[in-house]
């Protein structure tokens, strides 16, 4: 049809009727609530290692560093959001699938009430003892963040021009009521 031209920020005067403006593409930090389908108000459903269904409220923070690459490789704004959602949801699902329910529940209890934010700016490894195996010593949400960022950051930036900044786990819920009640009873006795 024509030639794609990404206009930098600023004022532009388009005088040729053959030039067609399509849409704005923000390069600022964006937040996308993750789901496995088009409904953004639902929990993302995953399964633990024991095949227990868990609902997770997760968000990913990103910015577009190379708009032309993102548009050429992925498409318009809606395509970019869908691509990020699908890829991030798949990575989180894979991480949850390799984690035991006990580890997820233990991390949930140790998080401060009302917060689930895991920062990526300066990745800090907390000293959890003398064990040299930091990967297994990290609380689940810290390990999830580290795994998520390591799987997506470099690839997304190089391949699509998108920089993955952070992942946030806002809440999670064991969807099996019997197991959920059992965990709650166990937590109240310890």
PDB file of C-alpha atoms in Angstrom:
ATOM      1  CA  UNK A   1       0.000   0.000   0.000  1.00  0.00           C
ATOM      2  CA  UNK A   2       2.716   2.436   0.856  1.00  0.00           C
ATOM      3  CA  UNK A   3       5.695   3.070   3.050  1.00  0.00           C
ATOM      4  CA  UNK A   4       5.522   3.044   6.848  1.00  0.00           C
ATOM      5  CA  UNK A   5       6.889   6.152   8.497  1.00  0.00           C
ATOM      6  CA  UNK A   6       6.999   6.494  12.275  1.00  0.00           C
ATOM      7  CA  UNK A   7       6.854  10.152  13.255  1.00  0.00           C
ATOM      8  CA  UNK A   8       8.861  11.180  16.326  1.00  0.00           C
ATOM      9  CA  UNK A   9       7.117  13.091  19.111  1.00  0.00           C
ATOM     10  CA  UNK A  10       6.248  16.668  18.233  1.00  0.00           C
ATOM     11  CA  UNK A  11       4.067  18.637  15.851  1.00  0.00           C
ATOM     12  CA  UNK A  12       3.788  17.437  12.283  1.00  0.00           C
ATOM     13  CA  UNK A  13       1.986  18.979   9.317  1.00  0.00           C
ATOM     14  CA  UNK A  14       0.755  16.472   6.777  1.00  0.00           C
ATOM     15  CA  UNK A  15      -0.069  18.223   3.515  1.00  0.00           C
ATOM     16  CA  UNK A  16      -0.155  15.338   1.067  1.00  0.00           C
ATOM     17  CA  UNK A  17      -3.555  13.623   0.818  1.00  0.00           C
ATOM     18  CA  UNK A  18      -1.786  10.314   0.154  1.00  0.00           C
ATOM     19  CA  UNK A  19      -0.349  10.350   3.675  1.00  0.00           C
ATOM     20  CA  UNK A  20      -2.619   8.408   6.004  1.00  0.00           C
ATOM     21  CA  UNK A  21      -2.389   8.746   9.786  1.00  0.00           C
ATOM     22  CA  UNK A  22      -3.161   5.447  11.486  1.00  0.00           C
ATOM     23  CA  UNK A  23      -2.765   5.742  15.274  1.00  0.00           C
ATOM     24  CA  UNK A  24      -0.684   6.898  18.214  1.00  0.00           C
ATOM     25  CA  UNK A  25       1.783   4.463  19.769  1.00  0.00           C
ATOM     26  CA  UNK A  26       2.969   5.511  23.219  1.00  0.00           C
ATOM     27  CA  UNK A  27       6.612   5.030  24.143  1.00  0.00           C
ATOM     28  CA  UNK A  28       5.915   5.800  27.808  1.00  0.00           C
ATOM     29  CA  UNK A  29       5.717   3.119  30.472  1.00  0.00           C
ATOM     30  CA  UNK A  30       2.521   1.101  30.051  1.00  0.00           C
ATOM     31  CA  UNK A  31       0.758  -1.352  32.373  1.00  0.00           C
ATOM     32  CA  UNK A  32      -1.152  -4.315  30.985  1.00  0.00           C
ATOM     33  CA  UNK A  33      -3.347  -6.523  33.189  1.00  0.00           C
ATOM     34  CA  UNK A  34      -2.800 -10.089  32.039  1.00  0.00           C
ATOM     35  CA  UNK A  35      -5.490 -12.631  31.205  1.00  0.00           C
ATOM     36  CA  UNK A  36      -5.746 -15.754  29.108  1.00  0.00           C
ATOM     37  CA  UNK A  37      -8.697 -14.368  27.158  1.00  0.00           C
ATOM     38  CA  UNK A  38     -10.096 -10.997  26.095  1.00  0.00           C
ATOM     39  CA  UNK A  39     -11.768 -10.264  29.473  1.00  0.00           C
ATOM     40  CA  UNK A  40      -9.330  -8.022  31.355  1.00  0.00           C
ATOM     41  CA  UNK A  41     -11.344  -8.101  34.599  1.00  0.00           C
ATOM     42  CA  UNK A  42     -10.902 -11.822  35.266  1.00  0.00           C
ATOM     43  CA  UNK A  43      -8.179 -13.706  37.105  1.00  0.00           C
ATOM     44  CA  UNK A  44      -5.682 -15.561  34.974  1.00  0.00           C
ATOM     45  CA  UNK A  45      -6.160 -19.294  35.657  1.00  0.00           C
ATOM     46  CA  UNK A  46      -3.017 -21.424  36.050  1.00  0.00           C
ATOM     47  CA  UNK A  47      -2.229 -24.823  37.525  1.00  0.00           C
ATOM     48  CA  UNK A  48       0.431 -25.651  40.090  1.00  0.00           C
ATOM     49  CA  UNK A  49       2.767 -28.653  39.839  1.00  0.00           C
ATOM     50  CA  UNK A  50       0.066 -30.739  41.584  1.00  0.00           C
ATOM     51  CA  UNK A  51      -2.515 -29.598  38.968  1.00  0.00           C
ATOM     52  CA  UNK A  52      -4.364 -27.409  41.474  1.00  0.00           C
ATOM     53  CA  UNK A  53      -6.116 -24.505  39.753  1.00  0.00           C
ATOM     54  CA  UNK A  54      -4.955 -21.076  40.912  1.00  0.00           C
ATOM     55  CA  UNK A  55      -6.386 -17.702  39.887  1.00  0.00           C
ATOM     56  CA  UNK A  56      -3.748 -14.983  39.576  1.00  0.00           C
ATOM     57  CA  UNK A  57      -4.089 -11.251  39.144  1.00  0.00           C
ATOM     58  CA  UNK A  58      -0.958 -10.198  37.273  1.00  0.00           C
ATOM     59  CA  UNK A  59       0.224  -7.093  35.450  1.00  0.00           C
ATOM     60  CA  UNK A  60       3.223  -6.457  33.267  1.00  0.00           C
ATOM     61  CA  UNK A  61       4.924  -3.084  32.846  1.00  0.00           C
ATOM     62  CA  UNK A  62       6.696  -2.282  29.584  1.00  0.00           C
ATOM     63  CA  UNK A  63       7.638   0.495  27.213  1.00  0.00           C
ATOM     64  CA  UNK A  64       8.230   0.529  23.488  1.00  0.00           C
ATOM     65  CA  UNK A  65      11.813   1.507  22.753  1.00  0.00           C
ATOM     66  CA  UNK A  66      11.740   0.940  18.984  1.00  0.00           C
ATOM     67  CA  UNK A  67       8.253   1.754  17.653  1.00  0.00           C
ATOM     68  CA  UNK A  68       9.102   0.954  14.033  1.00  0.00           C
ATOM     69  CA  UNK A  69      10.390  -2.523  14.922  1.00  0.00           C
ATOM     70  CA  UNK A  70       7.331  -3.197  17.103  1.00  0.00           C
ATOM     71  CA  UNK A  71       4.907  -2.142  14.367  1.00  0.00           C
ATOM     72  CA  UNK A  72       6.725  -4.054  11.614  1.00  0.00           C
ATOM     73  CA  UNK A  73       7.139  -7.284  13.629  1.00  0.00           C
ATOM     74  CA  UNK A  74       3.839  -7.300  15.541  1.00  0.00           C
ATOM     75  CA  UNK A  75       1.353  -4.773  14.157  1.00  0.00           C
ATOM     76  CA  UNK A  76      -0.838  -2.025  15.583  1.00  0.00           C
ATOM     77  CA  UNK A  77      -1.377  -1.090  19.247  1.00  0.00           C
ATOM     78  CA  UNK A  78      -4.051  -3.755  19.817  1.00  0.00           C
ATOM     79  CA  UNK A  79      -1.827  -6.430  18.232  1.00  0.00           C
ATOM     80  CA  UNK A  80       1.093  -5.353  20.433  1.00  0.00           C
ATOM     81  CA  UNK A  81      -1.037  -5.524  23.605  1.00  0.00           C
ATOM     82  CA  UNK A  82      -2.411  -8.948  22.631  1.00  0.00           C
ATOM     83  CA  UNK A  83       1.081 -10.224  21.827  1.00  0.00           C
ATOM     84  CA  UNK A  84       2.483  -9.030  25.160  1.00  0.00           C
ATOM     85  CA  UNK A  85      -0.531 -10.440  27.028  1.00  0.00           C
ATOM     86  CA  UNK A  86      -0.330 -13.848  25.343  1.00  0.00           C
ATOM     87  CA  UNK A  87       3.439 -14.186  25.741  1.00  0.00           C
ATOM     88  CA  UNK A  88       3.550 -12.948  29.349  1.00  0.00           C
ATOM     89  CA  UNK A  89       0.581 -15.136  30.337  1.00  0.00           C
ATOM     90  CA  UNK A  90       2.294 -18.173  28.792  1.00  0.00           C
ATOM     91  CA  UNK A  91       5.525 -17.482  30.703  1.00  0.00           C
ATOM     92  CA  UNK A  92       3.692 -16.993  34.016  1.00  0.00           C
ATOM     93  CA  UNK A  93       1.633 -20.145  33.407  1.00  0.00           C
ATOM     94  CA  UNK A  94       4.829 -22.118  32.753  1.00  0.00           C
ATOM     95  CA  UNK A  95       6.496 -20.784  35.903  1.00  0.00           C
ATOM     96  CA  UNK A  96       3.430 -21.564  38.052  1.00  0.00           C
ATOM     97  CA  UNK A  97       3.152 -25.040  36.476  1.00  0.00           C
ATOM     98  CA  UNK A  98       6.668 -25.882  37.689  1.00  0.00           C
ATOM     99  CA  UNK A  99       6.010 -24.668  41.241  1.00  0.00           C
ATOM    100  CA  UNK A 100       4.411 -26.580  44.083  1.00  0.00           C
ATOM    101  CA  UNK A 101       1.267 -25.272  45.734  1.00  0.00           C
ATOM    102  CA  UNK A 102       3.045 -25.265  49.108  1.00  0.00           C
ATOM    103  CA  UNK A 103       5.730 -22.914  47.783  1.00  0.00           C
ATOM    104  CA  UNK A 104       3.144 -20.556  46.278  1.00  0.00           C
ATOM    105  CA  UNK A 105       1.037 -20.550  49.465  1.00  0.00           C
ATOM    106  CA  UNK A 106       4.090 -20.007  51.680  1.00  0.00           C
ATOM    107  CA  UNK A 107       5.165 -16.991  49.617  1.00  0.00           C
ATOM    108  CA  UNK A 108       1.641 -15.591  49.731  1.00  0.00           C
ATOM    109  CA  UNK A 109       1.630 -15.708  53.534  1.00  0.00           C
ATOM    110  CA  UNK A 110       5.047 -14.058  53.777  1.00  0.00           C
ATOM    111  CA  UNK A 111       4.122 -11.134  51.491  1.00  0.00           C
ATOM    112  CA  UNK A 112       3.108  -7.914  53.206  1.00  0.00           C
ATOM    113  CA  UNK A 113      -0.661  -7.614  53.269  1.00  0.00           C
ATOM    114  CA  UNK A 114      -1.946  -5.652  50.264  1.00  0.00           C
ATOM    115  CA  UNK A 115       1.305  -5.663  48.294  1.00  0.00           C
ATOM    116  CA  UNK A 116       2.524  -7.966  45.611  1.00  0.00           C
ATOM    117  CA  UNK A 117       4.853  -5.608  43.792  1.00  0.00           C
ATOM    118  CA  UNK A 118       8.154  -7.027  42.748  1.00  0.00           C
ATOM    119  CA  UNK A 119      10.584  -4.386  41.519  1.00  0.00           C
ATOM    120  CA  UNK A 120      12.919  -5.003  38.628  1.00  0.00           C
ATOM    121  CA  UNK A 121      15.024  -1.849  38.730  1.00  0.00           C
ATOM    122  CA  UNK A 122      17.807  -3.214  40.890  1.00  0.00           C
ATOM    123  CA  UNK A 123      17.424  -6.965  41.147  1.00  0.00           C
ATOM    124  CA  UNK A 124      18.401  -7.708  44.747  1.00  0.00           C
ATOM    125  CA  UNK A 125      19.025 -11.221  45.967  1.00  0.00           C
ATOM    126  CA  UNK A 126      18.093 -11.455  49.627  1.00  0.00           C
ATOM    127  CA  UNK A 127      20.325 -13.567  51.859  1.00  0.00           C
ATOM    128  CA  UNK A 128      18.152 -16.494  52.889  1.00  0.00           C
ATOM    129  CA  UNK A 129      20.840 -18.366  54.785  1.00  0.00           C
ATOM    130  CA  UNK A 130      24.094 -20.145  54.032  1.00  0.00           C
ATOM    131  CA  UNK A 131      22.768 -22.237  51.157  1.00  0.00           C
ATOM    132  CA  UNK A 132      24.521 -21.359  47.892  1.00  0.00           C
ATOM    133  CA  UNK A 133      21.479 -22.283  45.792  1.00  0.00           C
ATOM    134  CA  UNK A 134      19.884 -18.822  45.612  1.00  0.00           C
ATOM    135  CA  UNK A 135      17.437 -19.878  42.884  1.00  0.00           C
ATOM    136  CA  UNK A 136      15.605 -22.242  45.217  1.00  0.00           C
ATOM    137  CA  UNK A 137      16.117 -20.056  48.302  1.00  0.00           C
ATOM    138  CA  UNK A 138      14.279 -17.100  46.822  1.00  0.00           C
ATOM    139  CA  UNK A 139      10.646 -16.707  47.827  1.00  0.00           C
ATOM    140  CA  UNK A 140       8.312 -17.753  45.037  1.00  0.00           C
ATOM    141  CA  UNK A 141       7.280 -14.268  43.888  1.00  0.00           C
ATOM    142  CA  UNK A 142      10.903 -13.073  43.755  1.00  0.00           C
ATOM    143  CA  UNK A 143      11.875 -16.180  41.787  1.00  0.00           C
ATOM    144  CA  UNK A 144       8.874 -15.721  39.497  1.00  0.00           C
ATOM    145  CA  UNK A 145       9.943 -12.149  38.799  1.00  0.00           C
ATOM    146  CA  UNK A 146      13.527 -13.173  38.091  1.00  0.00           C
ATOM    147  CA  UNK A 147      12.427 -16.023  35.785  1.00  0.00           C
ATOM    148  CA  UNK A 148       9.885 -13.830  34.003  1.00  0.00           C
ATOM    149  CA  UNK A 149      12.288 -10.968  33.324  1.00  0.00           C
ATOM    150  CA  UNK A 150      15.152 -13.268  32.310  1.00  0.00           C
ATOM    151  CA  UNK A 151      12.921 -15.114  29.820  1.00  0.00           C
ATOM    152  CA  UNK A 152      11.441 -12.032  28.175  1.00  0.00           C
ATOM    153  CA  UNK A 153      13.557  -8.900  28.617  1.00  0.00           C
ATOM    154  CA  UNK A 154      16.435  -9.395  26.189  1.00  0.00           C
ATOM    155  CA  UNK A 155      14.401 -11.259  23.577  1.00  0.00           C
ATOM    156  CA  UNK A 156      11.570  -8.729  23.527  1.00  0.00           C
ATOM    157  CA  UNK A 157      13.944  -5.786  23.256  1.00  0.00           C
ATOM    158  CA  UNK A 158      16.059  -7.283  20.473  1.00  0.00           C
ATOM    159  CA  UNK A 159      13.272  -8.931  18.484  1.00  0.00           C
ATOM    160  CA  UNK A 160      10.357  -6.518  18.970  1.00  0.00           C
ATOM    161  CA  UNK A 161      11.743  -3.247  20.364  1.00  0.00           C
ATOM    162  CA  UNK A 162       9.757  -3.654  23.599  1.00  0.00           C
ATOM    163  CA  UNK A 163      11.451  -3.367  26.997  1.00  0.00           C
ATOM    164  CA  UNK A 164       9.845  -5.451  29.743  1.00  0.00           C
ATOM    165  CA  UNK A 165      10.193  -3.430  32.947  1.00  0.00           C
ATOM    166  CA  UNK A 166       8.397  -5.370  35.625  1.00  0.00           C
ATOM    167  CA  UNK A 167       5.827  -7.982  36.530  1.00  0.00           C
ATOM    168  CA  UNK A 168       3.410  -7.512  39.414  1.00  0.00           C
ATOM    169  CA  UNK A 169       1.422 -10.244  41.108  1.00  0.00           C
ATOM    170  CA  UNK A 170      -1.455  -8.441  42.797  1.00  0.00           C
ATOM    171  CA  UNK A 171      -3.329 -11.387  44.226  1.00  0.00           C
ATOM    172  CA  UNK A 172      -3.753 -15.117  43.887  1.00  0.00           C
ATOM    173  CA  UNK A 173      -6.451 -17.525  44.940  1.00  0.00           C
ATOM    174  CA  UNK A 174      -6.624 -21.295  45.143  1.00  0.00           C
ATOM    175  CA  UNK A 175      -9.790 -22.069  43.192  1.00  0.00           C
ATOM    176  CA  UNK A 176     -10.436 -25.487  44.742  1.00  0.00           C
ATOM    177  CA  UNK A 177     -12.461 -24.636  47.882  1.00  0.00           C
ATOM    178  CA  UNK A 178     -11.476 -27.789  49.820  1.00  0.00           C
ATOM    179  CA  UNK A 179      -7.761 -27.214  49.276  1.00  0.00           C
ATOM    180  CA  UNK A 180      -8.125 -23.503  49.998  1.00  0.00           C
ATOM    181  CA  UNK A 181      -9.875 -24.244  53.304  1.00  0.00           C
ATOM    182  CA  UNK A 182      -7.217 -26.798  54.210  1.00  0.00           C
ATOM    183  CA  UNK A 183      -4.451 -24.247  53.597  1.00  0.00           C
ATOM    184  CA  UNK A 184      -6.298 -21.649  55.674  1.00  0.00           C
ATOM    185  CA  UNK A 185      -6.763 -24.120  58.553  1.00  0.00           C
ATOM    186  CA  UNK A 186      -3.094 -25.115  58.408  1.00  0.00           C
ATOM    187  CA  UNK A 187      -1.994 -21.458  58.351  1.00  0.00           C
ATOM    188  CA  UNK A 188      -4.092 -20.638  61.428  1.00  0.00           C
ATOM    189  CA  UNK A 189      -2.576 -23.520  63.423  1.00  0.00           C
ATOM    190  CA  UNK A 190       1.048 -22.563  62.663  1.00  0.00           C
TER     191      UNK A 190
END
